[in-house]
Amino acid sequence: MTLLALLACSDYNLNGNQDVNEPLGDSSWDEACDKLAKPGGDVEITDECFLEPIIGTWTPQMEWTSTAPGDTYTTPVVGQLDDDEQAEVVVANVQGVIYVLDGLTGAVQWSGGSLGAEPMTAAIGDLDGDGRAEVVGSGVGGTYAFRGDGTPMWTTGTQPAGNTAQCGAVGIADLEGDGKPEVILGSLILDGMDGSVKGQGAYGSGAGHSWAAPMGYAADIDQDGTMEVVVGNALYRADGSTIWYNGQSDGFVAVADFDPDEYGEIVVARAGTLRLQDHDGTVIWTRPGLTGSTIGPPTVADFDNDGKPEIGVAGSGMYVVVDGEDGSIIWRRDTKDFSSGFTGSAVFDFEGDGGAEVVYADEDNVWVFDGRNGETKLQESRHSSATCSEYPAIADVDNDGHAEIIYSSGVYSGSETGVSVIGDAEDSWQSSRPVWNQHAYSVTNVNEDATIPVEVEPNWWTYNTFRSGDVLAGNQGELPDLFVEMDVCELNCDEGEIVVWAQVGNRGVAEVDRLFPVSLYAVTADGHVLIDEVIVGDPVPSGRSLDAIELRGSVEGMDVAALVVKVDGGDDSTGTVGECDEGNDQVVHAQAVCD
């Protein structure tokens, strides 16, 4: 069944044309317009959509280390803070000082704040809508927001209720979709502009332990058009009021789709136990005794390239990957973490060969495991940590078009300190975004320039990952090619309404299996005005078109010079579907309508 979800949207773009109008006769205008709806059928395949896959090498090397931050065991976050198109690395050290490092060299750009011992992982995001990202850090010493150049923005001493801020993580999201992002500290919600309290949840705070590590996450779990704050046992509105509380224990969370609906499910980790909850808090399954007495924040990705999401989690001396359907163990590896026992992990397909890698750091080593079977691909011993909830981040920190691994260290089992970056000696690793802006990273929660989306497409619609890069970003050889055609019906112009039938097809050699938008715009003197949009959830097979999709909306009072239909964002967007030809994703009815 096709999933059709009406969404508001910002401008996209388009090209092409078709127009058929039948006389009204004795039929109603709806019946006449319905005759324009074409059934799906075969389309000609473009052979150029098969490209030889480019597979990278596996030759990791240390690119730089900065010892300036000193003892550090928070997750390094990455984002662009100035106008030089170069990403910065932001990390809070054990003493609670924020350090901003140049992504190319590791040189200190600035430092500041007094967050207190064992602070939360910082976050990067544009808080005031000026197009420039800010940095937010928090801990037992308070919460600090800095502009990208290090200038203080605001400070508050407010703390999450019920536990300390130690080892937790800051989140940033535009909960109300008003262009004014909020700062999320577990169950505490702050105004991003001034740090004032907007809400405080009454139950969990997304913490994996009663004494520490709050880290709430924002997502539109119930698909009502507004984001909620997700914690282990509750769902909160932007004002902190409770949508539901399920009576379970709190815990670290991840959000992804494990069943064939449009809603996200919630993975919860606490005290060695993993459970999966539906979007309404109903427990789907529970896997107790998985990782000893402790467990860390979960990571979700297609680890084994079987087309289904799995869950990766670390605990007391082990890393485990489990099946997302029932929590059964797929593989596990011994590690060394008996300090906190609740570190996290990240996932990426570095070589572009279709096999994801797991990146994880324990007390002694940075590990890279083959996501399919857990075999060791890298054991980097230049690392030490007493461990909190941290994990290595993955981003293009030096603007070379390739992913790097960024991790922190602090004196414990060894003498290593600060931040280190691992890259590929052959510069062959897959391209990655130049941003990994917060601990609960999920691709769609932040734009590439570290601004925060006003309208967030649920990550599970497209990527279905959590604490993971885009594991499908590599060129796999066979590519799809979406295109769109349209028919226009003007029979209800007297009522100020236009109807368009858009037919989407795929001329590529690979099936389209990601959700994507089909959008109708009116071209006016003021630019493109969105009239209607649907989200298509059906797969689009190679060499086939879908049944025509109806788009309709009001054009009353508009001087409409043309209509444009865009699929997957149109010709000016790479969209969510990687295609061999991004230049045929729109069609234009280049005539005035309803004039």
PDB file of N, CA and C in Angstrom, residues 303-373:
ATOM      1  N   PHE A 303      23.772  -3.498   9.566  1.00  0.00           N
ATOM      2  CA  PHE A 303      25.142  -3.929   9.779  1.00  0.00           C
ATOM      3  C   PHE A 303      25.590  -4.969   8.759  1.00  0.00           C
ATOM      4  N   ASP A 304      24.690  -5.890   8.389  1.00  0.00           N
ATOM      5  CA  ASP A 304      25.098  -7.046   7.587  1.00  0.00           C
ATOM      6  C   ASP A 304      24.605  -6.992   6.146  1.00  0.00           C
ATOM      7  N   ASN A 305      24.074  -5.837   5.720  1.00  0.00           N
ATOM      8  CA  ASN A 305      23.658  -5.641   4.329  1.00  0.00           C
ATOM      9  C   ASN A 305      22.567  -6.617   3.899  1.00  0.00           C
ATOM     10  N   ASP A 306      21.639  -6.892   4.836  1.00  0.00           N
ATOM     11  CA  ASP A 306      20.522  -7.775   4.496  1.00  0.00           C
ATOM     12  C   ASP A 306      19.239  -6.994   4.248  1.00  0.00           C
ATOM     13  N   GLY A 307      19.334  -5.665   4.246  1.00  0.00           N
ATOM     14  CA  GLY A 307      18.180  -4.831   3.992  1.00  0.00           C
ATOM     15  C   GLY A 307      17.327  -4.551   5.210  1.00  0.00           C
ATOM     16  N   LYS A 308      17.741  -5.035   6.389  1.00  0.00           N
ATOM     17  CA  LYS A 308      16.981  -4.840   7.626  1.00  0.00           C
ATOM     18  C   LYS A 308      17.885  -4.190   8.675  1.00  0.00           C
ATOM     19  N   PRO A 309      17.298  -3.360   9.558  1.00  0.00           N
ATOM     20  CA  PRO A 309      18.124  -2.710  10.575  1.00  0.00           C
ATOM     21  C   PRO A 309      18.467  -3.643  11.728  1.00  0.00           C
ATOM     22  N   GLU A 310      19.709  -3.568  12.174  1.00  0.00           N
ATOM     23  CA  GLU A 310      20.160  -4.256  13.373  1.00  0.00           C
ATOM     24  C   GLU A 310      20.539  -3.222  14.433  1.00  0.00           C
ATOM     25  N   ILE A 311      20.786  -3.695  15.660  1.00  0.00           N
ATOM     26  CA  ILE A 311      21.109  -2.822  16.782  1.00  0.00           C
ATOM     27  C   ILE A 311      22.463  -3.226  17.335  1.00  0.00           C
ATOM     28  N   GLY A 312      23.355  -2.258  17.479  1.00  0.00           N
ATOM     29  CA  GLY A 312      24.654  -2.496  18.079  1.00  0.00           C
ATOM     30  C   GLY A 312      24.746  -1.792  19.419  1.00  0.00           C
ATOM     31  N   VAL A 313      25.336  -2.463  20.407  1.00  0.00           N
ATOM     32  CA  VAL A 313      25.403  -1.879  21.745  1.00  0.00           C
ATOM     33  C   VAL A 313      26.615  -2.438  22.483  1.00  0.00           C
ATOM     34  N   ALA A 314      27.244  -1.577  23.289  1.00  0.00           N
ATOM     35  CA  ALA A 314      28.386  -1.984  24.105  1.00  0.00           C
ATOM     36  C   ALA A 314      27.954  -2.113  25.548  1.00  0.00           C
ATOM     37  N   GLY A 315      28.701  -2.917  26.307  1.00  0.00           N
ATOM     38  CA  GLY A 315      28.408  -3.074  27.724  1.00  0.00           C
ATOM     39  C   GLY A 315      29.653  -3.405  28.488  1.00  0.00           C
ATOM     40  N   SER A 316      29.533  -4.199  29.524  1.00  0.00           N
ATOM     41  CA  SER A 316      30.668  -4.562  30.375  1.00  0.00           C
ATOM     42  C   SER A 316      31.564  -5.559  29.657  1.00  0.00           C
ATOM     43  N   GLY A 317      32.623  -5.044  29.011  1.00  0.00           N
ATOM     44  CA  GLY A 317      33.612  -5.902  28.378  1.00  0.00           C
ATOM     45  C   GLY A 317      33.169  -6.577  27.111  1.00  0.00           C
ATOM     46  N   MET A 318      32.201  -6.010  26.399  1.00  0.00           N
ATOM     47  CA  MET A 318      31.767  -6.644  25.161  1.00  0.00           C
ATOM     48  C   MET A 318      31.049  -5.647  24.251  1.00  0.00           C
ATOM     49  N   TYR A 319      31.034  -5.984  22.961  1.00  0.00           N
ATOM     50  CA  TYR A 319      30.212  -5.275  21.988  1.00  0.00           C
ATOM     51  C   TYR A 319      29.345  -6.321  21.298  1.00  0.00           C
ATOM     52  N   VAL A 320      28.031  -6.011  21.153  1.00  0.00           N
ATOM     53  CA  VAL A 320      27.081  -7.002  20.664  1.00  0.00           C
ATOM     54  C   VAL A 320      26.219  -6.379  19.573  1.00  0.00           C
ATOM     55  N   VAL A 321      25.942  -7.139  18.527  1.00  0.00           N
ATOM     56  CA  VAL A 321      24.972  -6.757  17.501  1.00  0.00           C
ATOM     57  C   VAL A 321      23.816  -7.751  17.559  1.00  0.00           C
ATOM     58  N   VAL A 322      22.580  -7.204  17.620  1.00  0.00           N
ATOM     59  CA  VAL A 322      21.409  -8.067  17.728  1.00  0.00           C
ATOM     60  C   VAL A 322      20.435  -7.795  16.584  1.00  0.00           C
ATOM     61  N   ASP A 323      19.597  -8.761  16.330  1.00  0.00           N
ATOM     62  CA  ASP A 323      18.558  -8.668  15.309  1.00  0.00           C
ATOM     63  C   ASP A 323      17.476  -7.695  15.795  1.00  0.00           C
ATOM     64  N   GLY A 324      17.080  -6.771  14.908  1.00  0.00           N
ATOM     65  CA  GLY A 324      16.072  -5.793  15.284  1.00  0.00           C
ATOM     66  C   GLY A 324      14.681  -6.375  15.436  1.00  0.00           C
ATOM     67  N   GLU A 325      14.444  -7.546  14.898  1.00  0.00           N
ATOM     68  CA  GLU A 325      13.109  -8.140  14.966  1.00  0.00           C
ATOM     69  C   GLU A 325      12.802  -8.768  16.317  1.00  0.00           C
ATOM     70  N   ASP A 326      13.831  -9.331  16.975  1.00  0.00           N
ATOM     71  CA  ASP A 326      13.544 -10.035  18.230  1.00  0.00           C
ATOM     72  C   ASP A 326      14.644  -9.889  19.282  1.00  0.00           C
ATOM     73  N   GLY A 327      15.736  -9.190  18.955  1.00  0.00           N
ATOM     74  CA  GLY A 327      16.801  -9.002  19.928  1.00  0.00           C
ATOM     75  C   GLY A 327      17.770 -10.159  20.041  1.00  0.00           C
ATOM     76  N   SER A 328      17.651 -11.152  19.184  1.00  0.00           N
ATOM     77  CA  SER A 328      18.581 -12.283  19.238  1.00  0.00           C
ATOM     78  C   SER A 328      19.978 -11.849  18.786  1.00  0.00           C
ATOM     79  N   ILE A 329      21.005 -12.452  19.385  1.00  0.00           N
ATOM     80  CA  ILE A 329      22.393 -12.054  19.121  1.00  0.00           C
ATOM     81  C   ILE A 329      22.838 -12.546  17.748  1.00  0.00           C
ATOM     82  N   ILE A 330      23.425 -11.645  16.962  1.00  0.00           N
ATOM     83  CA  ILE A 330      24.004 -11.986  15.663  1.00  0.00           C
ATOM     84  C   ILE A 330      25.496 -12.244  15.826  1.00  0.00           C
ATOM     85  N   TRP A 331      26.200 -11.325  16.508  1.00  0.00           N
ATOM     86  CA  TRP A 331      27.588 -11.566  16.866  1.00  0.00           C
ATOM     87  C   TRP A 331      27.979 -10.704  18.059  1.00  0.00           C
ATOM     88  N   ARG A 332      29.062 -11.113  18.750  1.00  0.00           N
ATOM     89  CA  ARG A 332      29.585 -10.333  19.869  1.00  0.00           C
ATOM     90  C   ARG A 332      31.095 -10.438  19.889  1.00  0.00           C
ATOM     91  N   ARG A 333      31.740  -9.393  20.415  1.00  0.00           N
ATOM     92  CA  ARG A 333      33.194  -9.368  20.524  1.00  0.00           C
ATOM     93  C   ARG A 333      33.588  -8.869  21.901  1.00  0.00           C
ATOM     94  N   ASP A 334      34.621  -9.481  22.474  1.00  0.00           N
ATOM     95  CA  ASP A 334      35.140  -9.042  23.762  1.00  0.00           C
ATOM     96  C   ASP A 334      35.873  -7.718  23.602  1.00  0.00           C
ATOM     97  N   THR A 335      35.655  -6.828  24.539  1.00  0.00           N
ATOM     98  CA  THR A 335      36.342  -5.541  24.569  1.00  0.00           C
ATOM     99  C   THR A 335      36.801  -5.306  26.006  1.00  0.00           C
ATOM    100  N   LYS A 336      37.333  -4.116  26.271  1.00  0.00           N
ATOM    101  CA  LYS A 336      37.755  -3.802  27.633  1.00  0.00           C
ATOM    102  C   LYS A 336      37.111  -2.496  28.071  1.00  0.00           C
ATOM    103  N   ASP A 337      35.978  -2.603  28.740  1.00  0.00           N
ATOM    104  CA  ASP A 337      35.342  -1.440  29.348  1.00  0.00           C
ATOM    105  C   ASP A 337      34.642  -1.882  30.626  1.00  0.00           C
ATOM    106  N   PHE A 338      35.386  -1.766  31.725  1.00  0.00           N
ATOM    107  CA  PHE A 338      34.820  -2.104  33.023  1.00  0.00           C
ATOM    108  C   PHE A 338      34.827  -0.876  33.935  1.00  0.00           C
ATOM    109  N   SER A 339      34.985   0.298  33.313  1.00  0.00           N
ATOM    110  CA  SER A 339      34.916   1.549  34.077  1.00  0.00           C
ATOM    111  C   SER A 339      33.471   2.029  34.077  1.00  0.00           C
ATOM    112  N   SER A 340      33.026   2.699  32.999  1.00  0.00           N
ATOM    113  CA  SER A 340      31.598   3.044  32.931  1.00  0.00           C
ATOM    114  C   SER A 340      30.775   1.870  32.419  1.00  0.00           C
ATOM    115  N   GLY A 341      31.294   1.207  31.374  1.00  0.00           N
ATOM    116  CA  GLY A 341      30.541   0.108  30.770  1.00  0.00           C
ATOM    117  C   GLY A 341      29.361   0.569  29.945  1.00  0.00           C
ATOM    118  N   PHE A 342      29.298   1.889  29.634  1.00  0.00           N
ATOM    119  CA  PHE A 342      28.176   2.339  28.795  1.00  0.00           C
ATOM    120  C   PHE A 342      28.621   3.305  27.702  1.00  0.00           C
ATOM    121  N   THR A 343      29.676   2.911  26.990  1.00  0.00           N
ATOM    122  CA  THR A 343      30.101   3.668  25.817  1.00  0.00           C
ATOM    123  C   THR A 343      29.179   3.388  24.632  1.00  0.00           C
ATOM    124  N   GLY A 344      29.279   4.250  23.591  1.00  0.00           N
ATOM    125  CA  GLY A 344      28.475   4.095  22.389  1.00  0.00           C
ATOM    126  C   GLY A 344      29.300   3.650  21.203  1.00  0.00           C
ATOM    127  N   SER A 345      28.746   3.780  20.001  1.00  0.00           N
ATOM    128  CA  SER A 345      29.446   3.375  18.780  1.00  0.00           C
ATOM    129  C   SER A 345      28.846   4.094  17.588  1.00  0.00           C
ATOM    130  N   ALA A 346      29.543   4.041  16.462  1.00  0.00           N
ATOM    131  CA  ALA A 346      29.077   4.638  15.212  1.00  0.00           C
ATOM    132  C   ALA A 346      29.277   3.635  14.081  1.00  0.00           C
ATOM    133  N   VAL A 347      28.549   3.838  12.976  1.00  0.00           N
ATOM    134  CA  VAL A 347      28.592   2.900  11.845  1.00  0.00           C
ATOM    135  C   VAL A 347      28.742   3.679  10.541  1.00  0.00           C
ATOM    136  N   PHE A 348      29.530   3.131   9.610  1.00  0.00           N
ATOM    137  CA  PHE A 348      29.694   3.734   8.284  1.00  0.00           C
ATOM    138  C   PHE A 348      30.265   2.689   7.337  1.00  0.00           C
ATOM    139  N   ASP A 349      29.973   2.825   6.043  1.00  0.00           N
ATOM    140  CA  ASP A 349      30.562   1.965   5.010  1.00  0.00           C
ATOM    141  C   ASP A 349      31.725   2.733   4.389  1.00  0.00           C
ATOM    142  N   PHE A 350      32.915   2.571   4.942  1.00  0.00           N
ATOM    143  CA  PHE A 350      34.072   3.364   4.521  1.00  0.00           C
ATOM    144  C   PHE A 350      34.514   3.044   3.099  1.00  0.00           C
ATOM    145  N   GLU A 351      34.515   1.781   2.727  1.00  0.00           N
ATOM    146  CA  GLU A 351      35.039   1.381   1.423  1.00  0.00           C
ATOM    147  C   GLU A 351      33.997   1.434   0.314  1.00  0.00           C
ATOM    148  N   GLY A 352      32.724   1.556   0.673  1.00  0.00           N
ATOM    149  CA  GLY A 352      31.684   1.578  -0.350  1.00  0.00           C
ATOM    150  C   GLY A 352      31.439   0.232  -0.976  1.00  0.00           C
ATOM    151  N   ASP A 353      31.709  -0.842  -0.229  1.00  0.00           N
ATOM    152  CA  ASP A 353      31.539  -2.195  -0.760  1.00  0.00           C
ATOM    153  C   ASP A 353      30.242  -2.836  -0.310  1.00  0.00           C
ATOM    154  N   GLY A 354      29.365  -2.059   0.339  1.00  0.00           N
ATOM    155  CA  GLY A 354      28.102  -2.588   0.802  1.00  0.00           C
ATOM    156  C   GLY A 354      28.153  -3.194   2.186  1.00  0.00           C
ATOM    157  N   GLY A 355      29.330  -3.273   2.780  1.00  0.00           N
ATOM    158  CA  GLY A 355      29.469  -3.803   4.134  1.00  0.00           C
ATOM    159  C   GLY A 355      29.790  -2.697   5.106  1.00  0.00           C
ATOM    160  N   ALA A 356      28.952  -2.506   6.113  1.00  0.00           N
ATOM    161  CA  ALA A 356      29.163  -1.432   7.083  1.00  0.00           C
ATOM    162  C   ALA A 356      30.245  -1.812   8.090  1.00  0.00           C
ATOM    163  N   GLU A 357      30.946  -0.810   8.590  1.00  0.00           N
ATOM    164  CA  GLU A 357      31.921  -0.988   9.655  1.00  0.00           C
ATOM    165  C   GLU A 357      31.410  -0.345  10.938  1.00  0.00           C
ATOM    166  N   VAL A 358      31.716  -0.983  12.062  1.00  0.00           N
ATOM    167  CA  VAL A 358      31.372  -0.465  13.382  1.00  0.00           C
ATOM    168  C   VAL A 358      32.622   0.172  13.978  1.00  0.00           C
ATOM    169  N   VAL A 359      32.509   1.420  14.443  1.00  0.00           N
ATOM    170  CA  VAL A 359      33.623   2.123  15.065  1.00  0.00           C
ATOM    171  C   VAL A 359      33.310   2.280  16.545  1.00  0.00           C
ATOM    172  N   TYR A 360      34.230   1.795  17.388  1.00  0.00           N
ATOM    173  CA  TYR A 360      33.985   1.736  18.830  1.00  0.00           C
ATOM    174  C   TYR A 360      35.310   1.945  19.568  1.00  0.00           C
ATOM    175  N   ALA A 361      35.256   2.601  20.702  1.00  0.00           N
ATOM    176  CA  ALA A 361      36.459   2.816  21.511  1.00  0.00           C
ATOM    177  C   ALA A 361      36.209   2.358  22.939  1.00  0.00           C
ATOM    178  N   ASP A 362      37.127   1.536  23.480  1.00  0.00           N
ATOM    179  CA  ASP A 362      37.010   1.108  24.867  1.00  0.00           C
ATOM    180  C   ASP A 362      38.088   1.791  25.700  1.00  0.00           C
ATOM    181  N   GLU A 363      38.535   1.175  26.801  1.00  0.00           N
ATOM    182  CA  GLU A 363      39.538   1.800  27.665  1.00  0.00           C
ATOM    183  C   GLU A 363      40.909   1.876  27.001  1.00  0.00           C
ATOM    184  N   ASP A 364      41.221   0.937  26.120  1.00  0.00           N
ATOM    185  CA  ASP A 364      42.575   0.824  25.572  1.00  0.00           C
ATOM    186  C   ASP A 364      42.679   1.105  24.082  1.00  0.00           C
ATOM    187  N   ASN A 365      41.662   0.755  23.303  1.00  0.00           N
ATOM    188  CA  ASN A 365      41.789   0.736  21.854  1.00  0.00           C
ATOM    189  C   ASN A 365      40.597   1.390  21.160  1.00  0.00           C
ATOM    190  N   VAL A 366      40.861   1.872  19.955  1.00  0.00           N
ATOM    191  CA  VAL A 366      39.793   2.208  19.017  1.00  0.00           C
ATOM    192  C   VAL A 366      39.662   1.013  18.078  1.00  0.00           C
ATOM    193  N   TRP A 367      38.462   0.457  18.012  1.00  0.00           N
ATOM    194  CA  TRP A 367      38.209  -0.724  17.209  1.00  0.00           C
ATOM    195  C   TRP A 367      37.352  -0.376  15.993  1.00  0.00           C
ATOM    196  N   VAL A 368      37.625  -1.055  14.883  1.00  0.00           N
ATOM    197  CA  VAL A 368      36.701  -1.073  13.755  1.00  0.00           C
ATOM    198  C   VAL A 368      36.393  -2.527  13.464  1.00  0.00           C
ATOM    199  N   PHE A 369      35.114  -2.876  13.588  1.00  0.00           N
ATOM    200  CA  PHE A 369      34.656  -4.241  13.350  1.00  0.00           C
ATOM    201  C   PHE A 369      33.890  -4.308  12.035  1.00  0.00           C
ATOM    202  N   ASP A 370      34.027  -5.420  11.341  1.00  0.00           N
ATOM    203  CA  ASP A 370      33.201  -5.693  10.169  1.00  0.00           C
ATOM    204  C   ASP A 370      31.765  -5.902  10.654  1.00  0.00           C
ATOM    205  N   GLY A 371      30.837  -5.072  10.154  1.00  0.00           N
ATOM    206  CA  GLY A 371      29.464  -5.137  10.627  1.00  0.00           C
ATOM    207  C   GLY A 371      28.770  -6.441  10.328  1.00  0.00           C
ATOM    208  N   ARG A 372      29.264  -7.182   9.348  1.00  0.00           N
ATOM    209  CA  ARG A 372      28.614  -8.425   8.960  1.00  0.00           C
ATOM    210  C   ARG A 372      28.897  -9.574   9.911  1.00  0.00           C
ATOM    211  N   ASN A 373      30.127  -9.590  10.482  1.00  0.00           N
ATOM    212  CA  ASN A 373      30.507 -10.752  11.288  1.00  0.00           C
ATOM    213  C   ASN A 373      31.319 -10.392  12.531  1.00  0.00           C
TER     214      ASN A 373
END
